[in-house]
Each structure stands twice: as C-alpha cells, then as structure tokens.
C-alpha cells in the first residue's frame, strides 16, 4: 500500500468535486449536475480498477476515503428522514390539507403500493421463466456458502412470524424508539404517531382554539427549519453521487458479474418492465409520462447510486411537491409508506425471481398455476414491513422463500451481483412510491396540474 497513491486518488476525487462546485456556481441545473456526477464517478471508478486491480490494498483504502463524501452524504439524508416525516404529516393536519379524505388517501396509496408489488411478482416470474433461469446453474464458492449460512441464521430469527404479528409490529409501541430508526418499520411507526398527534390537534382546535393556534405556529416553525435543513443537505447530492459511484465501480467484481450476467440481465428486464407499468399508471390518470420521467430522473439516479430508499426520501418528497404538483400530505404518506410497504423491486421482483429459480431444486414445477398464484399472493402479503435500507430485499426474500417452504440458503449464490441488482431495485422502489403519490393526488383531484406540466427545473438548490 502506497500512501502517496492514496493521497493522489483522493486529490483527483476532490478535483472532480471542484468541477461540480464550479458548475453549481455557474447555476447549471441540478439535473445536469447530477448526471455529470454520475458519469464522472463511473469513469473514475473504472480507471482506478484498471490501474490498481480489484485486490489492491491501495484501491481499498482509497475507497474508504471516498466514503467520507459518499456514505457521509447518505447518512445526512437519513438524519433528516424522521424529522421530515413527522413534521410534514403533522403539518398536513394543521394546514387542513389532508383531513377531509385521509382514509381514501391512505387506502389508495397502500392499495397502489401492494397492487403494483403483486404485478412486480408476476413480472419477475414471467421474466425468470422466459430466461429459463434455475438455481442449479449457479456455482457457489466460499463467499456464497458463507452468505447462505448468514441467511439461514436470519431466517431462524424471524421463523414463525405470522402476518397478523407483522401487522402489529407496524404500530409504534415506543415512538421515541422509532424516531431513532431502530426498527425496520420505524418510518411507518412515526407516520402513525404523527397522525395521532394530528387528530388530537383537530380535537383541541374545536375545544381550545387558542392552544391549537399556538401549536400550529410551533409546527409551522419546525416545518420551515426542517425543510431548510433538507434543502441544505440536498445541495450536496451531486458530490454524494460522484463519490458513491466512484467507490461502487472501483470495487465491483466484474468477472463474477459476467458469470451471472444472464441473471443480471433478466433482473433489469423485469425492473424495466415495472418502470413501464408505473408510466402506464401515470398515463391512465391522464398525465404525460415523459414529463414524469424528466422530473424524477435526478431522484431515481440518486436512489440507483445510494441503494437506499430511506436515504432518497427527502429527494422523493421534494420532487413530488416541487416538481410533480403533489400536495405535501399525500407526498409524505406515499414516500413514507413506500419505505416499508410494497417495494416493487426489493419485495416484488426479486423474491419472485428467486422462488422460481429455486423451485425445481425442491421438486416444484414453477409453471404450475397453483404455484404461481400462491407465490404472487405470498409476495404481496410479505411486502408489508420491508426495510427501506440496504438488506430489505434479503429480508423480503427470506420471508417469501420460507413461506413457500424453500431453502433460503440458495439465495446466497447471488452475493457477487447483489449490489449491482440492488441499485436498479432501489430506483424502482422509489419510482413506485412516487407513482403512488402522483396517481393518488390525481384521483383525489388535489394535484397542481400546472406545476406537473411546467417546464421549470424545480429541483435546483443553488440558492
């Protein structure tokens, strides 16, 4: 390991950061800076791996330094997730933007999230059968075996958990614990707690209006402060994407990826089909899908690079409210529920593909109608409570495979391509939650159509 080379690599990254900062000072649009960062990060990562090789200690140490910017940025986003969700939901009640049709909004959002996940399962099944993928085609080494043992251990921790038990776990027994994000369903717990506070506010408003007005001022102030924090953090998005992609590409095992190329290709075909389903839903409610694509690309790019639905939440909500014309209350419900319910990529496509691949190894015919319908139902039900951070897809796969009486260890055979596939899965997850918000606001006639169809780049954080 050469300290000078590590310093040189970090210096080059900082020069690229300087290029992005220069673009910001020239008021180049947020979208262009995001895609420039993506391209620079990919190119820099490839060059580093070509120069040093995958096993290089210098490369490994350099990547650790890159994480200060990349992982640091993701942590800053995660820092504002819980305050943003809480204050936004309560604010929706104090501004009376959601209370008249709260039940309809919640039902529509959850229905869209779970329904599209069932469709995603069907797409995953069809794609796997179309590509004729089977688990026996994949050879496993020591790392794959170790991963399989890890999955079996995780399965033993959740074995026997019924669907009613999973539903009860969504409730916030200790909301202060959920504010720390310690549970996989913490975000939903905070949403439920905020909704209770909102309903309590409405009761106080009728009986003690002066107290309600004072509380409203407090929430309005908190909302302004939190949104300012969100804006400050989101300004760092291009720099975070640059560092994340540089590290990801530099440390990716392309030989192992090539060996599982057919599974990677099939996964991305399925994910692309699901994105097309989202665009179809947008079209069916009378909106231009091309406009949607243009406005959500920066958000999906960050989701793709960060592999964190939770980390993408501030961008998700900002895009819905500032570019797509979705009201704050609906955007926060859709974004927050989308972190733990009905993730199309992680909880839909991926578990279904694994189940179809593994089925022949245990004597099950994956073409059997009973198997297909059962699998789709299991995937839809299991999509409740999937964490919106790295590892959510693994948790979903364990739930589905165990419910279908299949060996969970075989899922460990895909460890080498897991990060690459997870990037696409996360982007589709985020698109699914934004689609739920857009479609719901359109159906309830709460959408600002002028903002949706406007050409202005609303996602700009130069000021």
XYZ file of C-alpha atoms in Angstrom:
463
model
C 0.000 0.000 0.000
C 1.392 3.385 -1.064
C 0.238 6.401 0.997
C 1.223 8.755 -1.809
C -1.048 6.941 -4.267
C -3.964 7.058 -1.832
C -3.467 10.804 -1.405
C -3.296 11.163 -5.184
C -6.563 9.244 -5.669
C -8.319 11.352 -3.051
C -6.899 14.509 -4.618
C -8.320 13.538 -8.024
C -11.734 12.960 -6.427
C -11.543 16.399 -4.799
C -10.688 17.947 -8.180
C -13.834 16.342 -9.612
C -15.757 17.729 -6.636
C -14.339 21.114 -7.580
C -15.667 20.700 -11.125
C -19.157 20.072 -9.768
C -18.853 23.056 -7.421
C -17.857 25.263 -10.372
C -20.967 24.047 -12.232
C -23.103 24.950 -9.216
C -21.615 28.451 -9.078
C -22.461 28.860 -12.767
C -26.076 27.982 -11.905
C -26.080 24.896 -14.101
C -29.275 22.950 -13.415
C -29.474 20.385 -10.654
C -30.341 17.587 -13.105
C -27.298 18.272 -15.300
C -25.000 18.334 -12.286
C -26.426 15.021 -11.043
C -25.845 13.266 -14.382
C -22.387 14.822 -14.730
C -21.517 13.465 -11.290
C -22.810 10.033 -12.294
C -20.675 9.972 -15.453
C -17.533 11.271 -13.716
C -17.944 8.744 -10.892
C -18.335 5.781 -13.263
C -15.357 6.835 -15.376
C -13.110 7.495 -12.361
C -14.068 4.162 -10.767
C -13.258 2.222 -13.960
C -9.890 3.954 -14.290
C -8.972 3.184 -10.680
C -9.783 -0.519 -11.066
C -7.838 -0.730 -14.340
C -4.787 0.864 -12.717
C -4.731 -0.948 -9.376
C -6.779 -4.134 -9.785
C -9.647 -5.319 -7.632
C -7.474 -6.864 -4.894
C -5.313 -3.778 -4.401
C -4.991 -2.519 -0.832
C -4.391 0.954 -2.205
C -7.722 0.832 -4.012
C -9.486 -0.450 -0.891
C -8.040 2.319 1.280
C -8.847 4.962 -1.319
C -12.449 3.732 -1.470
C -12.681 4.120 2.306
C -11.696 7.773 1.965
C -14.272 8.214 -0.790
C -16.895 7.012 1.706
C -16.417 10.165 3.760
C -18.234 12.030 0.988
C -20.462 9.247 -0.348
C -21.599 7.408 2.774
C -21.436 10.656 4.732
C -23.972 12.204 2.393
C -26.328 9.229 2.682
C -26.137 9.468 6.485
C -27.006 13.159 6.355
C -30.093 12.314 4.294
C -31.046 9.572 6.725
C -30.565 12.110 9.528
C -33.444 14.243 8.255
C -35.815 11.396 7.326
C -37.611 11.002 10.669
C -37.940 14.760 11.438
C -39.155 15.340 7.872
C -41.771 12.587 8.004
C -43.043 13.599 11.443
C -43.317 17.355 10.944
C -44.728 17.009 7.421
C -47.551 14.678 8.477
C -48.474 16.838 11.484
C -48.278 19.935 9.275
C -50.749 18.338 6.854
C -53.292 18.270 9.696
C -52.595 21.808 10.966
C -52.972 23.124 7.418
C -56.128 21.027 6.881
C -54.698 19.715 3.603
C -55.460 16.063 4.206
C -58.084 15.559 6.893
C -61.160 15.542 4.672
C -60.117 12.469 2.719
C -57.418 10.890 4.882
C -58.949 7.394 4.744
C -59.311 7.494 0.966
C -55.749 8.775 0.511
C -54.237 6.109 2.787
C -56.271 3.325 1.146
C -55.301 4.458 -2.357
C -51.614 4.726 -1.537
C -51.407 1.357 0.224
C -53.543 -0.271 -2.479
C -51.267 1.067 -5.229
C -48.086 0.035 -3.405
C -49.276 -3.513 -2.678
C -51.055 -3.907 -6.018
C -48.013 -2.910 -8.040
C -45.915 -5.273 -5.918
C -48.217 -8.142 -6.919
C -47.759 -7.082 -10.551
C -43.995 -6.935 -9.947
C -44.084 -10.522 -8.671
C -45.876 -11.639 -11.842
C -43.301 -9.793 -13.947
C -40.458 -11.426 -12.016
C -41.993 -14.882 -12.515
C -42.511 -14.356 -16.258
C -39.003 -12.979 -16.760
C -37.334 -15.834 -14.888
C -39.286 -18.420 -16.877
C -38.579 -16.560 -20.103
C -34.823 -16.563 -19.449
C -35.017 -20.200 -18.211
C -33.093 -19.407 -15.007
C -32.512 -22.074 -12.368
C -30.502 -22.031 -9.145
C -28.635 -25.209 -10.164
C -26.985 -23.235 -12.983
C -25.093 -21.081 -10.464
C -21.869 -22.343 -8.894
C -21.163 -21.301 -5.332
C -17.787 -20.646 -3.692
C -16.805 -19.954 -0.093
C -18.336 -16.468 -0.011
C -21.619 -17.804 -1.407
C -21.708 -20.586 1.196
C -20.985 -18.087 3.972
C -23.776 -15.882 2.683
C -26.144 -18.851 2.641
C -25.359 -19.629 6.280
C -25.974 -15.986 7.169
C -29.395 -16.088 5.501
C -30.321 -19.263 7.365
C -29.390 -17.556 10.640
C -31.590 -14.559 9.775
C -34.414 -16.947 8.889
C -34.186 -18.580 12.309
C -34.658 -15.135 13.898
C -37.979 -14.454 12.105
C -39.219 -18.034 11.743
C -42.816 -18.479 12.752
C -43.801 -14.820 12.427
C -47.384 -14.658 11.144
C -48.936 -11.922 9.009
C -51.052 -10.563 11.930
C -47.876 -10.355 14.008
C -46.200 -8.404 11.220
C -49.150 -6.007 11.095
C -48.986 -5.430 14.862
C -45.273 -4.638 14.529
C -46.156 -1.640 12.367
C -47.670 0.062 15.437
C -45.343 2.333 17.466
C -45.195 0.865 20.975
C -42.429 3.386 21.700
C -42.482 6.295 19.234
C -39.230 7.674 20.629
C -37.516 4.408 19.721
C -38.950 4.715 16.207
C -37.521 8.218 15.921
C -34.104 6.555 16.218
C -34.939 4.287 13.267
C -34.070 1.114 15.162
C -36.900 -0.986 13.690
C -37.382 -1.917 10.050
C -40.881 -0.419 10.344
C -39.804 2.707 12.253
C -40.860 5.083 9.481
C -44.415 3.741 9.431
C -44.433 3.932 13.232
C -43.546 7.629 13.074
C -46.273 8.216 10.450
C -48.882 6.586 12.693
C -47.696 8.549 15.743
C -47.781 11.824 13.768
C -51.295 11.017 12.547
C -52.470 10.542 16.148
C -50.988 13.920 17.057
C -52.754 15.407 14.041
C -56.135 14.036 15.087
C -55.506 15.229 18.651
C -54.776 18.702 17.252
C -58.137 18.714 15.443
C -59.890 17.882 18.718
C -58.051 20.619 20.603
C -58.847 23.078 17.812
C -62.569 22.652 18.470
C -62.347 22.877 22.268
C -59.321 25.134 22.902
C -58.628 27.096 19.712
C -56.008 29.334 21.338
C -53.891 26.317 22.296
C -54.348 24.830 18.828
C -53.202 28.091 17.215
C -50.081 28.149 19.399
C -49.320 24.529 18.491
C -49.814 25.331 14.796
C -47.241 28.123 14.998
C -44.766 25.725 16.601
C -45.303 23.140 13.847
C -45.047 25.792 11.119
C -41.748 26.958 12.575
C -40.406 23.408 12.866
C -41.526 22.673 9.316
C -39.663 25.715 7.972
C -36.496 24.733 9.814
C -36.636 21.075 8.765
C -37.257 21.987 5.119
C -34.292 24.361 5.237
C -32.120 21.531 6.553
C -33.412 19.282 3.757
C -32.516 21.925 1.164
C -29.003 22.328 2.595
C -28.391 18.576 2.521
C -29.855 18.092 -0.957
C -27.405 20.636 -2.357
C -24.734 18.005 -1.715
C -26.415 15.412 -3.940
C -24.038 15.659 -6.948
C -20.986 15.287 -4.698
C -22.502 12.286 -2.930
C -23.358 10.587 -6.229
C -19.828 11.203 -7.552
C -18.176 9.548 -4.545
C -20.687 6.676 -4.296
C -20.339 5.715 -7.966
C -16.549 6.026 -7.931
C -16.333 3.615 -4.992
C -19.003 1.242 -6.333
C -17.440 0.873 -9.787
C -13.860 0.729 -8.469
C -14.653 -2.139 -6.079
C -17.069 -4.170 -8.248
C -16.059 -7.697 -9.262
C -16.868 -7.593 -12.971
C -15.652 -11.174 -13.527
C -18.212 -12.517 -11.065
C -20.843 -10.224 -12.522
C -20.114 -11.546 -16.011
C -20.577 -15.145 -14.800
C -24.057 -14.240 -13.584
C -24.718 -11.913 -16.493
C -27.919 -13.667 -17.552
C -29.488 -13.228 -14.114
C -28.411 -9.564 -14.028
C -29.898 -9.022 -17.488
C -33.150 -10.778 -16.561
C -33.402 -8.704 -13.374
C -33.020 -5.437 -15.228
C -35.501 -6.514 -17.893
C -38.044 -7.186 -15.123
C -37.260 -3.869 -13.422
C -37.594 -2.012 -16.735
C -40.998 -3.619 -17.289
C -42.102 -2.486 -13.817
C -40.993 1.060 -14.545
C -43.075 0.857 -17.731
C -46.030 -0.230 -15.557
C -45.532 2.911 -13.453
C -45.581 5.029 -16.608
C -48.743 3.228 -17.747
C -50.469 4.137 -14.471
C -49.376 7.747 -14.925
C -50.827 7.693 -18.444
C -54.114 6.111 -17.331
C -54.857 9.033 -14.986
C -54.373 11.470 -17.854
C -50.802 12.666 -17.233
C -47.836 12.823 -19.586
C -45.409 10.007 -18.639
C -42.478 11.719 -20.389
C -42.902 14.726 -18.095
C -42.824 12.355 -15.131
C -39.607 10.724 -16.347
C -37.856 14.066 -16.851
C -38.751 15.277 -13.383
C -37.953 12.131 -11.412
C -34.700 11.137 -13.121
C -32.470 13.009 -10.633
C -34.281 11.279 -7.755
C -34.012 7.839 -9.344
C -30.355 8.462 -10.160
C -29.612 9.057 -6.508
C -31.690 6.040 -5.485
C -29.733 3.972 -8.025
C -26.346 5.064 -6.721
C -27.097 5.106 -2.982
C -29.147 1.864 -2.856
C -31.181 3.423 -0.031
C -34.894 4.148 -0.322
C -34.800 5.790 3.115
C -31.883 7.998 2.137
C -33.771 9.037 -1.001
C -36.923 10.046 0.912
C -36.123 13.802 1.138
C -35.482 13.933 -2.618
C -38.568 11.799 -3.218
C -40.858 14.141 -1.292
C -39.220 17.259 -2.716
C -39.736 16.015 -6.275
C -43.387 15.192 -5.626
C -44.192 18.535 -4.000
C -41.948 20.895 -6.005
C -41.957 19.305 -9.457
C -44.941 16.958 -9.761
C -47.610 19.049 -8.052
C -48.447 16.516 -5.322
C -49.727 18.030 -2.018
C -47.355 17.760 0.941
C -49.598 15.405 2.922
C -50.048 12.905 0.095
C -46.363 13.092 -0.861
C -45.289 12.347 2.707
C -47.736 9.474 3.094
C -46.678 7.942 -0.243
C -42.967 8.392 0.402
C -43.121 7.175 3.993
C -45.373 4.161 3.367
C -43.213 3.305 0.337
C -40.249 2.716 2.645
C -41.843 -0.272 4.364
C -44.818 -1.365 2.247
C -44.913 -2.693 -1.292
C -41.408 -2.071 -2.592
C -41.769 -3.176 -6.212
C -38.105 -4.034 -6.765
C -36.921 -5.432 -3.440
C -40.166 -7.013 -2.221
C -41.753 -7.809 -5.594
C -39.464 -8.691 -8.485
C -36.511 -10.109 -6.534
C -38.202 -12.633 -4.194
C -40.412 -13.892 -7.034
C -37.393 -14.489 -9.293
C -35.555 -16.350 -6.543
C -38.567 -18.557 -5.778
C -38.978 -19.561 -9.432
C -35.233 -20.299 -9.731
C -35.184 -22.419 -6.578
C -38.483 -24.268 -7.175
C -37.022 -27.016 -9.453
C -34.378 -27.871 -6.835
C -37.123 -28.930 -4.404
C -39.293 -30.715 -6.962
C -41.791 -27.907 -7.605
C -42.965 -27.103 -11.114
C -42.585 -23.289 -11.481
C -45.100 -23.346 -14.360
C -47.860 -24.744 -12.159
C -50.761 -22.219 -11.919
C -51.239 -23.010 -8.232
C -47.564 -22.265 -7.526
C -47.669 -19.002 -9.497
C -50.834 -17.663 -7.853
C -49.644 -18.701 -4.387
C -46.282 -17.030 -4.942
C -47.873 -13.753 -6.091
C -50.153 -13.722 -3.023
C -47.266 -14.509 -0.661
C -45.097 -11.761 -2.198
C -47.888 -9.167 -1.871
C -48.575 -10.061 1.770
C -44.883 -10.273 2.663
C -44.237 -6.804 1.234
C -45.512 -5.255 4.466
C -42.678 -4.155 6.712
C -39.707 -4.463 4.322
C -36.978 -2.082 5.430
C -36.110 0.798 3.119
C -32.370 0.443 3.585
C -29.747 -1.953 2.306
C -30.800 -5.526 3.109
C -34.527 -5.033 2.584
C -34.531 -7.324 -0.448
C -32.760 -10.039 1.528
C -35.353 -9.789 4.289
C -38.171 -9.984 1.727
C -36.557 -12.984 0.032
C -36.266 -14.823 3.347
C -39.936 -14.192 4.143
C -41.138 -15.383 0.737
C -38.875 -18.430 0.464
C -39.679 -19.575 3.984
C -43.424 -19.129 3.371
C -43.082 -21.259 0.217
C -41.101 -23.950 2.126
C -37.946 -23.379 0.068
C -34.313 -23.360 1.234
C -33.270 -19.763 1.951
C -29.533 -20.558 1.758
C -29.650 -20.835 -2.043
C -30.290 -17.096 -2.225
C -26.675 -16.642 -1.112
C -25.466 -17.785 -4.549
C -26.155 -14.301 -5.909
C -23.997 -12.379 -3.438
C -21.488 -11.245 -6.078
C -24.134 -9.400 -8.129
C -26.293 -8.279 -5.209
C -25.022 -4.653 -5.147
C -25.444 -4.225 -8.911
C -29.014 -5.531 -8.902
C -29.866 -3.654 -5.718
C -29.168 -0.366 -7.491
C -31.924 -0.993 -10.030
C -34.278 -2.415 -7.397
C -33.976 0.693 -5.232
C -34.679 3.017 -8.175
C -37.856 1.063 -8.992
C -38.889 1.109 -5.305
C -38.647 4.895 -5.242
C -40.456 5.254 -8.562
C -43.246 3.080 -7.164
C -43.768 5.347 -4.156
C -43.690 8.499 -6.305
C -46.172 6.918 -8.720
C -48.486 6.135 -5.806
C -48.320 9.781 -4.720
C -48.915 11.164 -8.213
C -51.796 8.794 -9.054
C -53.462 9.297 -5.657
C -53.309 13.097 -5.863
C -54.696 12.936 -9.413
C -57.588 10.665 -8.415
C -58.482 12.816 -5.388
C -58.185 15.954 -7.584
C -55.628 17.509 -5.239
C -52.813 17.730 -7.808
C -51.429 21.035 -9.073
C -51.633 20.311 -12.805
C -49.815 23.497 -13.780
C -46.803 22.523 -11.692
C -46.782 18.981 -13.100
C -46.791 20.229 -16.673
C -44.411 23.132 -16.015
C -41.019 23.118 -17.711
C -39.102 24.819 -14.918
C -36.437 22.738 -13.181
C -37.847 22.904 -9.672
C -35.164 20.684 -8.188
C -32.462 23.336 -8.075
C -30.567 24.041 -4.873
C -28.189 26.824 -5.882
C -29.743 29.467 -3.638
